[in-house]
Short mmCIF file of C-alpha atoms in Angstrom, two decimals:
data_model
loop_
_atom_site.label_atom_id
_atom_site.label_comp_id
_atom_site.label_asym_id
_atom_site.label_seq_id
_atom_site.Cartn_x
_atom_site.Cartn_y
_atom_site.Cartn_z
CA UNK A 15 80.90 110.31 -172.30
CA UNK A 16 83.69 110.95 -175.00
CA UNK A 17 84.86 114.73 -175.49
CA UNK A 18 83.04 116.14 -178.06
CA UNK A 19 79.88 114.87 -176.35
CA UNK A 20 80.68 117.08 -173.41
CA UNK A 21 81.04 120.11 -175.92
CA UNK A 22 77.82 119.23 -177.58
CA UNK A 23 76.23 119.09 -174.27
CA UNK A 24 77.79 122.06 -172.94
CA UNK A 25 76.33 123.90 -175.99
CA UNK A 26 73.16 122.47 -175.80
CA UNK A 27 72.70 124.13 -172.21
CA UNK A 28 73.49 127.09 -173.83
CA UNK A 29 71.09 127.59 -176.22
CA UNK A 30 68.49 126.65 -173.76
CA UNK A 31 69.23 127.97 -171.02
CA UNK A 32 68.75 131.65 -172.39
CA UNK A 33 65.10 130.64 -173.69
CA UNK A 34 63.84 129.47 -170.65
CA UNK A 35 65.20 132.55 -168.29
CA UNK A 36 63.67 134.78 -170.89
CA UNK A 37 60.29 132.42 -170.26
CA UNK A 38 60.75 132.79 -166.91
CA UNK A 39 61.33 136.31 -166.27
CA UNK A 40 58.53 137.01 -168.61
CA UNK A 41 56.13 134.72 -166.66
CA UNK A 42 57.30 136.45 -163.08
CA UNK A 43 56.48 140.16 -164.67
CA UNK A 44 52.94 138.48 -166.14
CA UNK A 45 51.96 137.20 -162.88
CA UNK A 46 53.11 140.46 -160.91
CA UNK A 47 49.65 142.45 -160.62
CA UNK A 48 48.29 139.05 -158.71
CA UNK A 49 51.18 139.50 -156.40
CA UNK A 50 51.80 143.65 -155.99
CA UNK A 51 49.67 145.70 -154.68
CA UNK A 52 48.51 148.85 -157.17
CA UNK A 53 51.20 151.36 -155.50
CA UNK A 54 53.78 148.83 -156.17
CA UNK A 55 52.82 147.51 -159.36
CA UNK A 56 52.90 150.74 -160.55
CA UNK A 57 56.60 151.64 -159.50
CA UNK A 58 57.20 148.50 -161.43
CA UNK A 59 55.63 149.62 -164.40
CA UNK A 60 58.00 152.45 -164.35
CA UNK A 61 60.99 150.56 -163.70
CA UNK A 62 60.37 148.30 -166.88
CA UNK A 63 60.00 151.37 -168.89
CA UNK A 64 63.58 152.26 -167.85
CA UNK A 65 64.34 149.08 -169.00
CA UNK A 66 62.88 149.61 -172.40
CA UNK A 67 65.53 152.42 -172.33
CA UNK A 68 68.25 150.24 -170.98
CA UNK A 69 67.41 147.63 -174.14
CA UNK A 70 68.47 150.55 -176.77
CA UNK A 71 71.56 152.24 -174.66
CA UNK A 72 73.35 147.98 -174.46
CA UNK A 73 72.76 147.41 -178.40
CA UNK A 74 74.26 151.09 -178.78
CA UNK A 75 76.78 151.50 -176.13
CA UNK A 76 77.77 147.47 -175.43
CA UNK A 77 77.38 146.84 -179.21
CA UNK A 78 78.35 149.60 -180.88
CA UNK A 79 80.77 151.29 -178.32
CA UNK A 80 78.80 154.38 -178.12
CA UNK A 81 78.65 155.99 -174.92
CA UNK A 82 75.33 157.51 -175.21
CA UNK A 83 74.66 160.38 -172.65
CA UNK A 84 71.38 161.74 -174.09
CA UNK A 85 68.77 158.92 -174.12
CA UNK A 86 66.72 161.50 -171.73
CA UNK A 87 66.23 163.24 -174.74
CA UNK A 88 64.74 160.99 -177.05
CA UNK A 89 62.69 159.68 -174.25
CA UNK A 90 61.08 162.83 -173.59
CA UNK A 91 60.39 163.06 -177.50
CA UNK A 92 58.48 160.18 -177.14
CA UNK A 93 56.46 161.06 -173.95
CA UNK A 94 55.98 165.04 -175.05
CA UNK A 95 54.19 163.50 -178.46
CA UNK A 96 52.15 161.18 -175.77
CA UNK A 97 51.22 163.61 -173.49
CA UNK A 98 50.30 166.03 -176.00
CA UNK A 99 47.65 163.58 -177.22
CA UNK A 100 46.32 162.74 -173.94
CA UNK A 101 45.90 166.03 -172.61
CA UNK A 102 44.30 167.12 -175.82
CA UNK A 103 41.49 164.42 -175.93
CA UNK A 104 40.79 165.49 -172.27
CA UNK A 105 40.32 168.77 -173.07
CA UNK A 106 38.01 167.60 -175.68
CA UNK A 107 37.62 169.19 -179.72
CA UNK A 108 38.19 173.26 -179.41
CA UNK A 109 39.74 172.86 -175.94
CA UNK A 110 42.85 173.91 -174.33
CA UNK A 111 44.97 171.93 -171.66
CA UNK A 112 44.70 172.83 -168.21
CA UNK A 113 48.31 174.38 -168.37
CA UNK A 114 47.54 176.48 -171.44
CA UNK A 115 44.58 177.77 -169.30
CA UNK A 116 46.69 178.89 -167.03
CA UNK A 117 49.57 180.30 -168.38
CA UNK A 118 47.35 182.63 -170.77
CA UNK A 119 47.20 181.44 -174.02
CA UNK A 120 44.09 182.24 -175.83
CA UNK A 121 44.31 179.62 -179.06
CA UNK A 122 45.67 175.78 -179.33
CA UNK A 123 49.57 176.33 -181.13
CA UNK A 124 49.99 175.47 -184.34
CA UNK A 125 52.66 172.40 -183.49
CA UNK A 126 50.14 170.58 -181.23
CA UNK A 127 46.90 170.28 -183.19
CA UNK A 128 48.40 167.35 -186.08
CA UNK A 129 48.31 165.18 -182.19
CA UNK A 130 45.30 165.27 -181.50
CA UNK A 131 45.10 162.50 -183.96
CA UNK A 132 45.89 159.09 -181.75
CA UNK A 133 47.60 157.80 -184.94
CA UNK A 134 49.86 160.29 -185.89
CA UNK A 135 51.09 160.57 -181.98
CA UNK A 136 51.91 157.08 -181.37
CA UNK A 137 54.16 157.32 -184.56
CA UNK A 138 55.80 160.43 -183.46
CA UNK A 139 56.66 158.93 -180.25
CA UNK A 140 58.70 156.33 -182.21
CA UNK A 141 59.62 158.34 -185.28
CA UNK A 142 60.22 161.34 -184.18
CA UNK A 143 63.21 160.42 -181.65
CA UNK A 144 64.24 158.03 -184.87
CA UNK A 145 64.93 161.16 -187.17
CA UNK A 146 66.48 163.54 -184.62
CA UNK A 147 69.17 160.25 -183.72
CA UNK A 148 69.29 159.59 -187.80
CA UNK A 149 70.02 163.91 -188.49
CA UNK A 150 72.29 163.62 -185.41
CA UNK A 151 74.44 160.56 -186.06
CA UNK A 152 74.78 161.33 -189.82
CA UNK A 153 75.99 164.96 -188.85
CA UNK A 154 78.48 163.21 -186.24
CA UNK A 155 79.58 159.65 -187.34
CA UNK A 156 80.14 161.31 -190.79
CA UNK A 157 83.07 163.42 -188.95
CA UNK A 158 84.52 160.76 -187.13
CA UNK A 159 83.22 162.20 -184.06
CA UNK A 160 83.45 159.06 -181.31
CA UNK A 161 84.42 158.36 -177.83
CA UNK A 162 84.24 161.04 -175.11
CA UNK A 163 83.48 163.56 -177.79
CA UNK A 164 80.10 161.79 -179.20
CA UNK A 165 79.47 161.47 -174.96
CA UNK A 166 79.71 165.00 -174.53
CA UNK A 167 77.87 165.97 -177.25
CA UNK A 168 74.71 163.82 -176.95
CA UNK A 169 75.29 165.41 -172.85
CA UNK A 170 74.54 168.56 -174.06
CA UNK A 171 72.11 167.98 -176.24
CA UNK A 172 69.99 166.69 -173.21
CA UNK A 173 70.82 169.89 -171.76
CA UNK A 174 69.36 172.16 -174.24
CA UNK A 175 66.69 170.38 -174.56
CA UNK A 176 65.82 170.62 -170.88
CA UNK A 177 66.15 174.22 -171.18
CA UNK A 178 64.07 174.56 -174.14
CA UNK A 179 60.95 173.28 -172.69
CA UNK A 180 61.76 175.21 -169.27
CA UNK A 181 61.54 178.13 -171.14
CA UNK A 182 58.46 177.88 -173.10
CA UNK A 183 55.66 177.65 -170.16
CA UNK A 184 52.82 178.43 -172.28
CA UNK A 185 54.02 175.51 -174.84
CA UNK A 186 55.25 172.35 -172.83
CA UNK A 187 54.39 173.05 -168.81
CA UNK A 188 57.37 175.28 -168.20
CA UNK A 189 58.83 173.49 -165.14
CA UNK A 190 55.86 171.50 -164.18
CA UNK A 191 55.70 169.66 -167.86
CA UNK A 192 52.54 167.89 -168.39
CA UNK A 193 50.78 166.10 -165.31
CA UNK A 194 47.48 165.01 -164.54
CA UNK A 195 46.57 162.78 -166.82
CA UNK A 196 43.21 160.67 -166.50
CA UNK A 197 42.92 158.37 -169.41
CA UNK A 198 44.62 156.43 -171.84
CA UNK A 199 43.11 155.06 -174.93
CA UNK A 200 39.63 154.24 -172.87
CA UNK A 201 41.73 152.93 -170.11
CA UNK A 202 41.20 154.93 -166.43
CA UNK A 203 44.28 155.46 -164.99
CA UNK A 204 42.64 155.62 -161.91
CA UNK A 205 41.05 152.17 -161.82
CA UNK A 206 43.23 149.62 -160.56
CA UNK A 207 41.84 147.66 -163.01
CA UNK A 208 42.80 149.35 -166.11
CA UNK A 209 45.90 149.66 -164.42
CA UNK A 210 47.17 146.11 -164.02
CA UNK A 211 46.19 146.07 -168.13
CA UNK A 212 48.47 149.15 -168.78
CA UNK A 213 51.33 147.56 -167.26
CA UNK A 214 51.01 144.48 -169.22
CA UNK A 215 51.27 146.71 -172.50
CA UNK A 216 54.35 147.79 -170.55
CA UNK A 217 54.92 143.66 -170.49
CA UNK A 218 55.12 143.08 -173.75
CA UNK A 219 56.47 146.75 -175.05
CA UNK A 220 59.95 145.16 -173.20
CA UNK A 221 59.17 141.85 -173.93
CA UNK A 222 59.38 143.05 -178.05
CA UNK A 223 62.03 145.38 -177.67
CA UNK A 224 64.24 142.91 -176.16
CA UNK A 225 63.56 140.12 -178.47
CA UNK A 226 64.12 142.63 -181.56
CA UNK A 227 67.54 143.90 -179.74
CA UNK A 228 68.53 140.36 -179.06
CA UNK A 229 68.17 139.27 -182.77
CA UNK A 230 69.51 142.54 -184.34
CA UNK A 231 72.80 141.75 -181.91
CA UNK A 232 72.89 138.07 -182.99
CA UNK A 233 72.57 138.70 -186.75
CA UNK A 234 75.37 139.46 -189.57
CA UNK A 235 74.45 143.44 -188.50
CA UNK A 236 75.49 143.04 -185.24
CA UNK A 237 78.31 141.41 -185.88
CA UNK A 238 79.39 144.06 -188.29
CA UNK A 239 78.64 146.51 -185.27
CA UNK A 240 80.64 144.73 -182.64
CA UNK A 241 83.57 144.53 -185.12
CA UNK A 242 83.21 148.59 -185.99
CA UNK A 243 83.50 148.53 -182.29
CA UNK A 244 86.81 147.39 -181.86
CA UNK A 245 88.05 148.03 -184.51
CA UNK A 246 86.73 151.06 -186.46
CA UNK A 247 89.58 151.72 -188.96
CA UNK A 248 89.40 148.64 -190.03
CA UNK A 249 86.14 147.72 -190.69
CA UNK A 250 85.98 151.04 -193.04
CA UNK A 251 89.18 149.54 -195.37
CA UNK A 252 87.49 146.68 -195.98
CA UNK A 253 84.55 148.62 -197.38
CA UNK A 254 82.21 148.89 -195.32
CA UNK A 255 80.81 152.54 -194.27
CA UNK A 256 81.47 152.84 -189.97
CA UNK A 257 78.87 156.06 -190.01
CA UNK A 258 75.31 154.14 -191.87
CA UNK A 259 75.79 151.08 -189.11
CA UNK A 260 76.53 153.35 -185.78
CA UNK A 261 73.61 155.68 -187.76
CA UNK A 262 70.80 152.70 -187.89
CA UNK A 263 72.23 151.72 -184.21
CA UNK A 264 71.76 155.26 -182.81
CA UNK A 265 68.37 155.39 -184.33
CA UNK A 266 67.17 151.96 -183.17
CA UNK A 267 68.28 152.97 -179.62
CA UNK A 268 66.61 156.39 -179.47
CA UNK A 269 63.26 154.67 -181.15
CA UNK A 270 63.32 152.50 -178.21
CA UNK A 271 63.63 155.31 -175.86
CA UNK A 272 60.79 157.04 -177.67
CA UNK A 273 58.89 154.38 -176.59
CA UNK A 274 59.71 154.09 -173.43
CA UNK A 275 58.60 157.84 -172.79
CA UNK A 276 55.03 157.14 -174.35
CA UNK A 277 54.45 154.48 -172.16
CA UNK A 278 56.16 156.24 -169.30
CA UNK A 279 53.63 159.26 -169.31
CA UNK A 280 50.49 156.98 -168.78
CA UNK A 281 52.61 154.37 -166.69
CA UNK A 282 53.10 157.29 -163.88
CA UNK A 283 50.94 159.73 -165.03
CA UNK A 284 53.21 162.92 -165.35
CA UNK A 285 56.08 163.93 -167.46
CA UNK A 286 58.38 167.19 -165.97
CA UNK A 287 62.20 168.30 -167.82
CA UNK A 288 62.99 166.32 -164.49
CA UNK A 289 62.99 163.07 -165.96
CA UNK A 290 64.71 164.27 -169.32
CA UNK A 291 67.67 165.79 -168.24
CA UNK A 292 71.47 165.03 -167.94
CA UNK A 293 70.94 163.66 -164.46
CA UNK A 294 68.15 161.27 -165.36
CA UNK A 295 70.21 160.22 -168.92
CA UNK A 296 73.30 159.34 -166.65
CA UNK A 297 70.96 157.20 -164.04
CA UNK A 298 69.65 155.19 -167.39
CA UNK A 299 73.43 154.63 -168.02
CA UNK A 300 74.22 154.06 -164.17
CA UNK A 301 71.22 150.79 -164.02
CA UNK A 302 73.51 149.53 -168.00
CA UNK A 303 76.55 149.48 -166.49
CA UNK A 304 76.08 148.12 -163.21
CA UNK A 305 73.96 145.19 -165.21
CA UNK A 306 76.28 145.15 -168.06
CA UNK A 307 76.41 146.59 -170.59
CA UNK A 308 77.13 143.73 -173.04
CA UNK A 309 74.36 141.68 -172.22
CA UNK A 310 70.96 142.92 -172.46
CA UNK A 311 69.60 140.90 -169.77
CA UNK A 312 72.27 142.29 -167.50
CA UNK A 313 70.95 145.94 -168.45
CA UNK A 314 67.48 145.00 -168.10
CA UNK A 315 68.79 143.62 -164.36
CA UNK A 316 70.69 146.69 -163.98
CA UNK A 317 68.06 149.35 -164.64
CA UNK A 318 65.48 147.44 -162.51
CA UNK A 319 68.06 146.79 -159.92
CA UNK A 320 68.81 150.67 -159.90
CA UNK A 321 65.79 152.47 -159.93
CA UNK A 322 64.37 149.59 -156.87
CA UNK A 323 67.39 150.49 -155.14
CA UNK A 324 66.57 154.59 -155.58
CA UNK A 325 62.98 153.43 -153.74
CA UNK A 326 64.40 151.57 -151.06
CA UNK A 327 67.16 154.25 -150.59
CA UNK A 328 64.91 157.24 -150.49
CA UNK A 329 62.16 155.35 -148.60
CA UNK A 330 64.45 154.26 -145.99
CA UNK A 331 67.25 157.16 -146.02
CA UNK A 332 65.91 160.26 -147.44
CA UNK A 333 68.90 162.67 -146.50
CA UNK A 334 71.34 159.70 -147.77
CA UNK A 335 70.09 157.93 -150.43
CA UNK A 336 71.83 159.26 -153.52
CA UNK A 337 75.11 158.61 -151.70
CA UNK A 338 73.84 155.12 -151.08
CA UNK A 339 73.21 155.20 -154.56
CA UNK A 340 76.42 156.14 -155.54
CA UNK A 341 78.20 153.46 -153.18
CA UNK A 342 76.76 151.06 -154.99
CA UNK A 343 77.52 151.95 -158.43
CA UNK A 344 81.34 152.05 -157.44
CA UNK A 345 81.27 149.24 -155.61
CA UNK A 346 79.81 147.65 -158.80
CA UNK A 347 82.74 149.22 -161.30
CA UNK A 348 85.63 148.18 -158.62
CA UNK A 349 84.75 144.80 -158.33
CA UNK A 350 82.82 143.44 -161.21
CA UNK A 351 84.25 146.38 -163.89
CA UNK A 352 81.80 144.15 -166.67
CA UNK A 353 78.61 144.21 -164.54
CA UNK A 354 76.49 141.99 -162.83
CA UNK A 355 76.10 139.97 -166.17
CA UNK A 356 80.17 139.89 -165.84
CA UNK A 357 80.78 138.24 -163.09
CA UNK A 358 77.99 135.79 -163.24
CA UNK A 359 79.18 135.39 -166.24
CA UNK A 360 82.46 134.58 -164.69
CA UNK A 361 81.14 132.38 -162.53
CA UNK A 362 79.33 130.44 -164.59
CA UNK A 363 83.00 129.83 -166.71
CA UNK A 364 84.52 128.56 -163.94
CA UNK A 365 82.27 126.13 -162.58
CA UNK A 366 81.82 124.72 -166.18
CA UNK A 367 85.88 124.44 -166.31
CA UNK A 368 85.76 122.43 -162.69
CA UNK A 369 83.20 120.26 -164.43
CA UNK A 370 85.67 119.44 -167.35
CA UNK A 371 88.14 118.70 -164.96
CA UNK A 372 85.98 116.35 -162.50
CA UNK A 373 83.99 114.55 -164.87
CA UNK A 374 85.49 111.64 -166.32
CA UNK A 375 85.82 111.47 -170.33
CA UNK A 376 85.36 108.02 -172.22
CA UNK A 377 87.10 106.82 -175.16
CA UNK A 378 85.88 105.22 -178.04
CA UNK A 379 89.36 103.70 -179.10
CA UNK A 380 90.80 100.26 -178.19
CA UNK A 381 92.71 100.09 -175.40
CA UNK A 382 96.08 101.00 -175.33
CA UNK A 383 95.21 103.98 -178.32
CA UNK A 384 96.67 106.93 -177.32
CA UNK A 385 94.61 109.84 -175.73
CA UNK A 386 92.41 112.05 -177.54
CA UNK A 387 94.75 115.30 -178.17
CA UNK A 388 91.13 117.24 -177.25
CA UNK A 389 91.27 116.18 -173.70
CA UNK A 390 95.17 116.61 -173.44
CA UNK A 391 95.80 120.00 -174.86
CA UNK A 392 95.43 123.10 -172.59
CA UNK A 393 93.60 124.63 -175.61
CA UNK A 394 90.39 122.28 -175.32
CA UNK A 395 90.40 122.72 -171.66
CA UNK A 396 89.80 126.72 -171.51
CA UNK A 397 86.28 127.57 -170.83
CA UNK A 398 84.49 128.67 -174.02
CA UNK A 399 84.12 132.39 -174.40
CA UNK A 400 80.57 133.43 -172.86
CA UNK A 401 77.75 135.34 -174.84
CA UNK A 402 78.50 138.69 -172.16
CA UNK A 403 81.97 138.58 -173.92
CA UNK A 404 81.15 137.93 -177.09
#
């Protein structure tokens, strides 16, 4: 086999081999309800809507080189506008929800009666996360406003938020948030049943998200974004405008987390400032960069790897888990500083350079022709730069 036929195989695996893991995976998370029971299928279902998360927080943060510390926010858009359906159609047309019963209030506020509507709240749990990220990132990118500053900031915007629907009881569940839900859509959440089929939606809510993240990052756009990335200053003198692409980034990412909270609220079938706050943003972020954060199969890995973990921890160690937690994370940043993806990544580089190396190449010239430079140079023997890199 001459040289360039290696290459061409080499690439060949390549673009296959991502295909058929996606296939795979997708198959294994399809054929989980015949293989989990109902308690555990359901913890699953959770996990994968973390992973919806995890999707939007790689394209912005491994893409785009914003550290995003606020995604609890935008997921909790999404699930509020959910919940707030789902508790209104249970309490039926002049009703209250149980929570309004009991804090006091008398008549159904003005802000919740436009969701009683199914199809205005399903696009408010995409579109409304999408214009707070588009008011936010045009009020920040527009300043220059990156790094640990843009962290900070999108960290306390998760914490006023949490504190905003603490304090209005009689509005949003205080504390408690909004719990005990019983249907979804004409689905039971109470039949296993109807169960199994809600976590396929989950399925293919991932499935669609990744597959729209994964082309986004592959296309001229993300390309653009990777280069604003690195190199900011740059990309704005020849032209182009750093704030509109980190903007339409920002936005994509927090409509995915919208998402993510709709399905969430029927997925577990509660939704408390608990799971909105700065400690649950920094766990999303936790599960991205133990995966890796360049790859979004790596953060997919990582935020199911995470939140199983947090099971098996607290199920096994409750006093200890968090620090369990914790050990694992660091032991994650010391050695593998790019993620799981990273080093496998890694690993996969190096076996394909020991197959270079042991594999005899064939020549097509007449004997006594000198070498091919390609299999001489030091150049052509490097191992190609892999997509967690890139």
């Amino acid at each position: 086999m001459t040289a360039p036929q290696v290459a061409a195989t080499g690439r060949w695996r390549g673009r296959v081999a991502g295909p058929v893991l996606f296939l795979v995976v997708a198959l294994l998370f399809l054929a989980a309800p015949n293989l989990l029971s109902p308690f555990r299928l359901d913890l699953l279902g959770k996990y994968l809507c973390f992973a919806i998360v995890a999707v939007g927080i790689a394209l912005a943060w491994g893409r785009g080189g914003m550290l995003t510390l606020g995604q609890g926010v935008f997921f909790g858009l999404g699930g509020y506008a959910m919940g707030m359906h789902l508790k209104l159609r249970e309490a039926g047309p002049g009703g209250l929800p149980d929570f309004m019963v009991w804090s006091g209030v008398e008549s159904l506020p003005a802000i919740w009666r436009p969701f009683a509507n199914p199809v205005f709240a399903l696009a408010m749990a995409v579109l409304l996360p999408v214009t707070v990220a588009v008011l936010l990132g045009l009020l920040v990118f527009r300043q220059r406003v990156r790094g640990a500053y843009f962290a900070v900031l999108s960290q306390a915007l998760a914490a006023a938020f949490v504190i905003l629907l603490v304090g209005q009881q009689g509005l949003t569940g205080g504390t408690n948030g909004l719990t005990n839900f019983q249907f979804f859509f004409g689905l039971d959440l109470y039949d296993p049943a109807d169960k199994r089929l809600l976590y396929l939606v989950v399925v293919l809510a991932l499935g669609a998200t990744f597959l729209i993240a994964w082309q986004l990052g592959h296309s001229r756009f993300g390309k653009l974004l990777v280069a604003i990335r690195d190199g900011e200053d740059r990309v704005r003198f020849l032209g182009y405008d750093p704030a509109v692409v980190k903007t339409i980034t920002f936005a994509i990412s927090a409509g995915m987390a919208g998402l993510a909270g709709a399905l969430f609220v029927p997925m577990v079938g509660l939704l408390s400032p608990a799971n909105l706050g700065i400690v649950a943003s920094l766990e999303l972020l936790v599960g991205v960069a133990i995966g890796g954060r360049y790859s979004l199969a790596g953060a997919v890995g990582g935020a199911l790897l995470v939140n199983y973990a947090k099971t098996v921890f607290s199920e096994e160690s409750a006093d200890n888990w968090i620090y369990l937690q914790g050990a694992m994370f660091i032991a994650v940043m010391i050695w593998a500083p790019r993620g799981l993806a990273g080093l496998l990544a890694d690993g996969r580089a190096l076996v394909r350079r020991r197959r270079r190396t042991r594999s005899p190449v064939t020549s097509d010239q007449p004997a006594g022709a000198a070498d091919p430079p390609v299999a001489t140079t030091p150049a052509a023997s490097a191992p190609e730069p892999s997509e967690v890199a890139r």
